[in-house]
Amino acid sequence: MTETALQWLPVYGLPVLVLIIGLGCLGAPAPASLTLLISGSLIASGDFEAAPVYLTSLLAAIVFDHLGYSLGRWGGPYLQRRRIPLMDRARYTLEERGGAAVFLTRWLLAPLGPGVNYVAGAVAMPMRQFTPYDIAGEIVWVTAYLGLGYVFGTYVSLIAETLGNATGFLAFGVLAWLLWRFIRHDTRP
């Protein structure tokens, strides 16, 4: 999928950009960050214009994040009826640190972003709290990745690999820590 999507990007432009970002925000294995890097390099080469790419990327990310949130909100009552213990913990965590969780999972811990969208909706995190942190995080993500692609366009594959490894490492570290806390909490007398 990655190769096909990236071949289509220079040919079909913004619709492909929206599709890839949208799929990535919903949790599909789509190369959203790599697409932004390549779009930045295409801006630098003069093949794309900066303002439409930036605004389209930002709006696509925000809209699809909110779609994930809405899907979580729609499925949340079902999960609440099932009495899943993890939902209570997720609600507590989002009440205590929800803004930071949403903000950081837009760009620093991006692999966790789609899950946070769904969980935030499922535990009924207020949209008025979700939205500003989502927008701020997406501004950082889109600006950083388009900027890196623009400045270091000839090294896009190296940058993508390095950033992918770093964010993946951080995300899995956070997941391991959360799992450890979950297990530790359940095993206490």
PDB file of C-alpha atoms in Angstrom:
ATOM      1  CA  MET A   1       0.000   0.000   0.000  1.00  0.00           C
ATOM      2  CA  THR A   2       2.803   2.412   0.891  1.00  0.00           C
ATOM      3  CA  GLU A   3       4.476   2.274  -2.499  1.00  0.00           C
ATOM      4  CA  THR A   4       1.211   2.642  -4.415  1.00  0.00           C
ATOM      5  CA  ALA A   5       0.007   5.512  -2.260  1.00  0.00           C
ATOM      6  CA  LEU A   6       3.293   7.341  -2.593  1.00  0.00           C
ATOM      7  CA  GLN A   7       3.314   6.842  -6.368  1.00  0.00           C
ATOM      8  CA  TRP A   8      -0.175   8.315  -6.541  1.00  0.00           C
ATOM      9  CA  LEU A   9       0.684  11.336  -4.383  1.00  0.00           C
ATOM     10  CA  PRO A  10       2.530  13.361  -7.060  1.00  0.00           C
ATOM     11  CA  VAL A  11      -0.017  12.360  -9.702  1.00  0.00           C
ATOM     12  CA  TYR A  12      -3.336  12.859  -7.865  1.00  0.00           C
ATOM     13  CA  GLY A  13      -2.199  15.295  -5.180  1.00  0.00           C
ATOM     14  CA  LEU A  14      -4.456  16.449  -2.373  1.00  0.00           C
ATOM     15  CA  PRO A  15      -7.155  13.729  -2.563  1.00  0.00           C
ATOM     16  CA  VAL A  16      -4.476  11.065  -2.006  1.00  0.00           C
ATOM     17  CA  LEU A  17      -3.039  13.150   0.843  1.00  0.00           C
ATOM     18  CA  VAL A  18      -6.471  13.312   2.503  1.00  0.00           C
ATOM     19  CA  LEU A  19      -7.043   9.579   2.022  1.00  0.00           C
ATOM     20  CA  ILE A  20      -3.699   8.568   3.530  1.00  0.00           C
ATOM     21  CA  ILE A  21      -3.951  10.944   6.474  1.00  0.00           C
ATOM     22  CA  GLY A  22      -7.563   9.916   7.082  1.00  0.00           C
ATOM     23  CA  LEU A  23      -6.762   6.222   7.093  1.00  0.00           C
ATOM     24  CA  GLY A  24      -3.809   6.825   9.409  1.00  0.00           C
ATOM     25  CA  CYS A  25      -5.928   8.830  11.856  1.00  0.00           C
ATOM     26  CA  LEU A  26      -8.457   5.991  11.960  1.00  0.00           C
ATOM     27  CA  GLY A  27      -5.769   3.427  12.752  1.00  0.00           C
ATOM     28  CA  ALA A  28      -5.196   1.811   9.368  1.00  0.00           C
ATOM     29  CA  PRO A  29      -1.570   1.076   8.521  1.00  0.00           C
ATOM     30  CA  ALA A  30      -1.234   4.074   6.225  1.00  0.00           C
ATOM     31  CA  PRO A  31       2.052   5.999   5.835  1.00  0.00           C
ATOM     32  CA  ALA A  32       0.653   9.369   6.947  1.00  0.00           C
ATOM     33  CA  SER A  33       3.888  10.783   8.385  1.00  0.00           C
ATOM     34  CA  LEU A  34       5.912   9.614   5.391  1.00  0.00           C
ATOM     35  CA  THR A  35       3.316  11.186   3.098  1.00  0.00           C
ATOM     36  CA  LEU A  36       3.766  14.510   4.864  1.00  0.00           C
ATOM     37  CA  LEU A  37       7.547  14.255   4.511  1.00  0.00           C
ATOM     38  CA  ILE A  38       7.228  13.559   0.797  1.00  0.00           C
ATOM     39  CA  SER A  39       4.697  16.355   0.422  1.00  0.00           C
ATOM     40  CA  GLY A  40       7.198  18.708   2.056  1.00  0.00           C
ATOM     41  CA  SER A  41       9.870  17.655  -0.415  1.00  0.00           C
ATOM     42  CA  LEU A  42       7.387  18.153  -3.278  1.00  0.00           C
ATOM     43  CA  ILE A  43       6.720  21.666  -1.960  1.00  0.00           C
ATOM     44  CA  ALA A  44      10.473  22.341  -1.963  1.00  0.00           C
ATOM     45  CA  SER A  45      10.804  21.120  -5.559  1.00  0.00           C
ATOM     46  CA  GLY A  46       7.895  23.310  -6.678  1.00  0.00           C
ATOM     47  CA  ASP A  47       5.547  20.438  -7.529  1.00  0.00           C
ATOM     48  CA  PHE A  48       3.090  21.316  -4.723  1.00  0.00           C
ATOM     49  CA  GLU A  49       2.055  24.646  -3.257  1.00  0.00           C
ATOM     50  CA  ALA A  50       2.663  25.044   0.469  1.00  0.00           C
ATOM     51  CA  ALA A  51      -0.593  26.645   1.662  1.00  0.00           C
ATOM     52  CA  PRO A  52      -3.055  24.141   0.111  1.00  0.00           C
ATOM     53  CA  VAL A  53      -0.958  21.161   1.235  1.00  0.00           C
ATOM     54  CA  TYR A  54      -0.614  22.512   4.776  1.00  0.00           C
ATOM     55  CA  LEU A  55      -4.288  23.408   5.186  1.00  0.00           C
ATOM     56  CA  THR A  56      -5.515  20.184   3.573  1.00  0.00           C
ATOM     57  CA  SER A  57      -3.235  18.066   5.768  1.00  0.00           C
ATOM     58  CA  LEU A  58      -4.250  19.886   8.930  1.00  0.00           C
ATOM     59  CA  LEU A  59      -7.975  19.772   8.198  1.00  0.00           C
ATOM     60  CA  ALA A  60      -7.860  16.093   7.172  1.00  0.00           C
ATOM     61  CA  ALA A  61      -6.067  15.155  10.402  1.00  0.00           C
ATOM     62  CA  ILE A  62      -8.490  17.104  12.583  1.00  0.00           C
ATOM     63  CA  VAL A  63     -11.625  15.857  10.796  1.00  0.00           C
ATOM     64  CA  PHE A  64     -10.566  12.198  10.884  1.00  0.00           C
ATOM     65  CA  ASP A  65      -9.437  12.448  14.520  1.00  0.00           C
ATOM     66  CA  HIS A  66     -12.907  13.703  15.344  1.00  0.00           C
ATOM     67  CA  LEU A  67     -14.444  10.899  13.299  1.00  0.00           C
ATOM     68  CA  GLY A  68     -12.489   8.405  15.433  1.00  0.00           C
ATOM     69  CA  TYR A  69     -13.648  10.235  18.558  1.00  0.00           C
ATOM     70  CA  SER A  70     -17.265  10.090  17.316  1.00  0.00           C
ATOM     71  CA  LEU A  71     -17.019   6.376  16.561  1.00  0.00           C
ATOM     72  CA  GLY A  72     -15.707   5.839  20.078  1.00  0.00           C
ATOM     73  CA  ARG A  73     -18.552   7.926  21.455  1.00  0.00           C
ATOM     74  CA  TRP A  74     -21.050   5.851  19.474  1.00  0.00           C
ATOM     75  CA  GLY A  75     -19.588   2.544  20.719  1.00  0.00           C
ATOM     76  CA  GLY A  76     -18.936   3.773  24.243  1.00  0.00           C
ATOM     77  CA  PRO A  77     -22.345   2.856  25.717  1.00  0.00           C
ATOM     78  CA  TYR A  78     -21.903  -0.728  24.504  1.00  0.00           C
ATOM     79  CA  LEU A  79     -18.518  -0.918  26.199  1.00  0.00           C
ATOM     80  CA  GLN A  80     -19.933   0.627  29.389  1.00  0.00           C
ATOM     81  CA  ARG A  81     -22.682  -2.003  29.518  1.00  0.00           C
ATOM     82  CA  ARG A  82     -20.065  -4.731  29.168  1.00  0.00           C
ATOM     83  CA  ARG A  83     -18.392  -3.452  32.349  1.00  0.00           C
ATOM     84  CA  ILE A  84     -14.869  -3.595  30.981  1.00  0.00           C
ATOM     85  CA  PRO A  85     -12.573  -2.638  33.890  1.00  0.00           C
ATOM     86  CA  LEU A  86     -10.104  -0.971  31.584  1.00  0.00           C
ATOM     87  CA  MET A  87     -12.748   1.598  30.609  1.00  0.00           C
ATOM     88  CA  ASP A  88     -12.900   2.930  34.166  1.00  0.00           C
ATOM     89  CA  ARG A  89      -9.137   3.343  34.208  1.00  0.00           C
ATOM     90  CA  ALA A  90      -9.155   4.975  30.795  1.00  0.00           C
ATOM     91  CA  ARG A  91     -11.819   7.440  31.940  1.00  0.00           C
ATOM     92  CA  TYR A  92      -9.826   8.282  35.067  1.00  0.00           C
ATOM     93  CA  THR A  93      -6.599   8.737  33.086  1.00  0.00           C
ATOM     94  CA  LEU A  94      -8.270  10.963  30.507  1.00  0.00           C
ATOM     95  CA  GLU A  95      -9.918  13.035  33.231  1.00  0.00           C
ATOM     96  CA  GLU A  96      -6.545  13.530  34.929  1.00  0.00           C
ATOM     97  CA  ARG A  97      -4.213  13.812  31.919  1.00  0.00           C
ATOM     98  CA  GLY A  98      -6.491  13.842  28.918  1.00  0.00           C
ATOM     99  CA  GLY A  99      -5.240  17.010  27.306  1.00  0.00           C
ATOM    100  CA  ALA A 100      -1.623  15.922  27.434  1.00  0.00           C
ATOM    101  CA  ALA A 101      -2.533  12.435  26.177  1.00  0.00           C
ATOM    102  CA  VAL A 102      -4.401  13.825  23.193  1.00  0.00           C
ATOM    103  CA  PHE A 103      -1.709  16.423  22.402  1.00  0.00           C
ATOM    104  CA  LEU A 104       1.258  14.062  22.638  1.00  0.00           C
ATOM    105  CA  THR A 105      -0.383  11.255  20.666  1.00  0.00           C
ATOM    106  CA  ARG A 106      -0.860  13.551  17.686  1.00  0.00           C
ATOM    107  CA  TRP A 107       2.875  13.887  17.037  1.00  0.00           C
ATOM    108  CA  LEU A 108       5.284  12.455  19.636  1.00  0.00           C
ATOM    109  CA  LEU A 109       3.467   9.167  20.290  1.00  0.00           C
ATOM    110  CA  ALA A 110       1.626   9.123  16.975  1.00  0.00           C
ATOM    111  CA  PRO A 111       1.100   5.342  16.779  1.00  0.00           C
ATOM    112  CA  LEU A 112      -1.156   5.655  19.842  1.00  0.00           C
ATOM    113  CA  GLY A 113      -3.221   8.529  18.390  1.00  0.00           C
ATOM    114  CA  PRO A 114      -6.057   6.566  16.780  1.00  0.00           C
ATOM    115  CA  GLY A 115      -6.572   4.515  19.944  1.00  0.00           C
ATOM    116  CA  VAL A 116      -6.699   7.648  22.072  1.00  0.00           C
ATOM    117  CA  ASN A 117      -9.309   9.100  19.702  1.00  0.00           C
ATOM    118  CA  TYR A 118     -11.564   6.061  20.115  1.00  0.00           C
ATOM    119  CA  VAL A 119     -11.051   5.796  23.875  1.00  0.00           C
ATOM    120  CA  ALA A 120     -11.608   9.529  24.418  1.00  0.00           C
ATOM    121  CA  GLY A 121     -14.955   9.219  22.683  1.00  0.00           C
ATOM    122  CA  ALA A 122     -15.855   5.956  24.413  1.00  0.00           C
ATOM    123  CA  VAL A 123     -15.291   7.359  27.898  1.00  0.00           C
ATOM    124  CA  ALA A 124     -17.130  10.573  26.960  1.00  0.00           C
ATOM    125  CA  MET A 125     -14.192  12.957  27.248  1.00  0.00           C
ATOM    126  CA  PRO A 126     -15.821  16.325  26.560  1.00  0.00           C
ATOM    127  CA  MET A 127     -15.303  17.390  22.966  1.00  0.00           C
ATOM    128  CA  ARG A 128     -14.558  20.915  24.201  1.00  0.00           C
ATOM    129  CA  GLN A 129     -11.538  19.407  25.963  1.00  0.00           C
ATOM    130  CA  PHE A 130     -10.539  17.018  23.152  1.00  0.00           C
ATOM    131  CA  THR A 131     -10.674  19.543  20.300  1.00  0.00           C
ATOM    132  CA  PRO A 132      -8.127  22.208  21.356  1.00  0.00           C
ATOM    133  CA  TYR A 133      -5.505  19.612  22.293  1.00  0.00           C
ATOM    134  CA  ASP A 134      -6.171  17.724  19.076  1.00  0.00           C
ATOM    135  CA  ILE A 135      -5.773  20.864  16.975  1.00  0.00           C
ATOM    136  CA  ALA A 136      -2.600  21.932  18.793  1.00  0.00           C
ATOM    137  CA  GLY A 137      -1.047  18.490  18.400  1.00  0.00           C
ATOM    138  CA  GLU A 138      -1.955  18.253  14.723  1.00  0.00           C
ATOM    139  CA  ILE A 139      -0.454  21.692  14.083  1.00  0.00           C
ATOM    140  CA  VAL A 140       2.825  20.424  15.567  1.00  0.00           C
ATOM    141  CA  TRP A 141       2.671  17.171  13.560  1.00  0.00           C
ATOM    142  CA  VAL A 142       1.815  18.711  10.186  1.00  0.00           C
ATOM    143  CA  THR A 143       4.250  21.612  10.594  1.00  0.00           C
ATOM    144  CA  ALA A 144       7.115  19.402  11.744  1.00  0.00           C
ATOM    145  CA  TYR A 145       6.761  16.724   9.078  1.00  0.00           C
ATOM    146  CA  LEU A 146       6.110  19.080   6.171  1.00  0.00           C
ATOM    147  CA  GLY A 147       8.998  21.242   7.382  1.00  0.00           C
ATOM    148  CA  LEU A 148      11.386  18.299   7.659  1.00  0.00           C
ATOM    149  CA  GLY A 149      10.392  17.138   4.180  1.00  0.00           C
ATOM    150  CA  TYR A 150      10.877  20.643   2.817  1.00  0.00           C
ATOM    151  CA  VAL A 151      14.305  21.164   4.377  1.00  0.00           C
ATOM    152  CA  PHE A 152      15.711  17.642   4.037  1.00  0.00           C
ATOM    153  CA  GLY A 153      13.803  16.437   0.975  1.00  0.00           C
ATOM    154  CA  THR A 154      16.690  14.428  -0.436  1.00  0.00           C
ATOM    155  CA  TYR A 155      16.924  12.442   2.799  1.00  0.00           C
ATOM    156  CA  VAL A 156      13.205  11.664   3.187  1.00  0.00           C
ATOM    157  CA  SER A 157      13.617   7.899   3.448  1.00  0.00           C
ATOM    158  CA  LEU A 158      16.321   8.219   6.125  1.00  0.00           C
ATOM    159  CA  ILE A 159      14.269  10.755   8.100  1.00  0.00           C
ATOM    160  CA  ALA A 160      11.123   8.627   7.813  1.00  0.00           C
ATOM    161  CA  GLU A 161      12.950   5.563   9.077  1.00  0.00           C
ATOM    162  CA  THR A 162      14.571   7.429  11.970  1.00  0.00           C
ATOM    163  CA  LEU A 163      11.371   9.184  13.053  1.00  0.00           C
ATOM    164  CA  GLY A 164       9.337   5.993  12.628  1.00  0.00           C
ATOM    165  CA  ASN A 165      11.748   4.080  14.832  1.00  0.00           C
ATOM    166  CA  ALA A 166      11.817   6.824  17.467  1.00  0.00           C
ATOM    167  CA  THR A 167       8.045   7.295  17.692  1.00  0.00           C
ATOM    168  CA  GLY A 168       7.471   3.537  17.592  1.00  0.00           C
ATOM    169  CA  PHE A 169       9.972   3.023  20.398  1.00  0.00           C
ATOM    170  CA  LEU A 170       8.339   5.753  22.496  1.00  0.00           C
ATOM    171  CA  ALA A 171       4.828   4.471  21.816  1.00  0.00           C
ATOM    172  CA  PHE A 172       5.665   0.893  22.731  1.00  0.00           C
ATOM    173  CA  GLY A 173       7.509   2.118  25.810  1.00  0.00           C
ATOM    174  CA  VAL A 174       4.373   3.925  26.925  1.00  0.00           C
ATOM    175  CA  LEU A 175       2.270   0.835  26.201  1.00  0.00           C
ATOM    176  CA  ALA A 176       4.664  -1.336  28.223  1.00  0.00           C
ATOM    177  CA  TRP A 177       4.512   1.109  31.130  1.00  0.00           C
ATOM    178  CA  LEU A 178       0.693   1.206  30.993  1.00  0.00           C
ATOM    179  CA  LEU A 179       0.550  -2.600  30.888  1.00  0.00           C
ATOM    180  CA  TRP A 180       2.915  -2.804  33.857  1.00  0.00           C
ATOM    181  CA  ARG A 181       0.703  -0.384  35.811  1.00  0.00           C
ATOM    182  CA  PHE A 182      -2.399  -2.369  34.847  1.00  0.00           C
ATOM    183  CA  ILE A 183      -0.856  -5.667  35.972  1.00  0.00           C
ATOM    184  CA  ARG A 184       0.578  -4.148  39.143  1.00  0.00           C
ATOM    185  CA  HIS A 185      -2.790  -2.644  40.024  1.00  0.00           C
ATOM    186  CA  ASP A 186      -4.620  -5.939  39.483  1.00  0.00           C
ATOM    187  CA  THR A 187      -2.176  -7.977  41.575  1.00  0.00           C
ATOM    188  CA  ARG A 188      -2.150  -5.778  44.662  1.00  0.00           C
ATOM    189  CA  PRO A 189      -3.783  -7.328  47.754  1.00  0.00           C
TER     190      PRO A 189
END
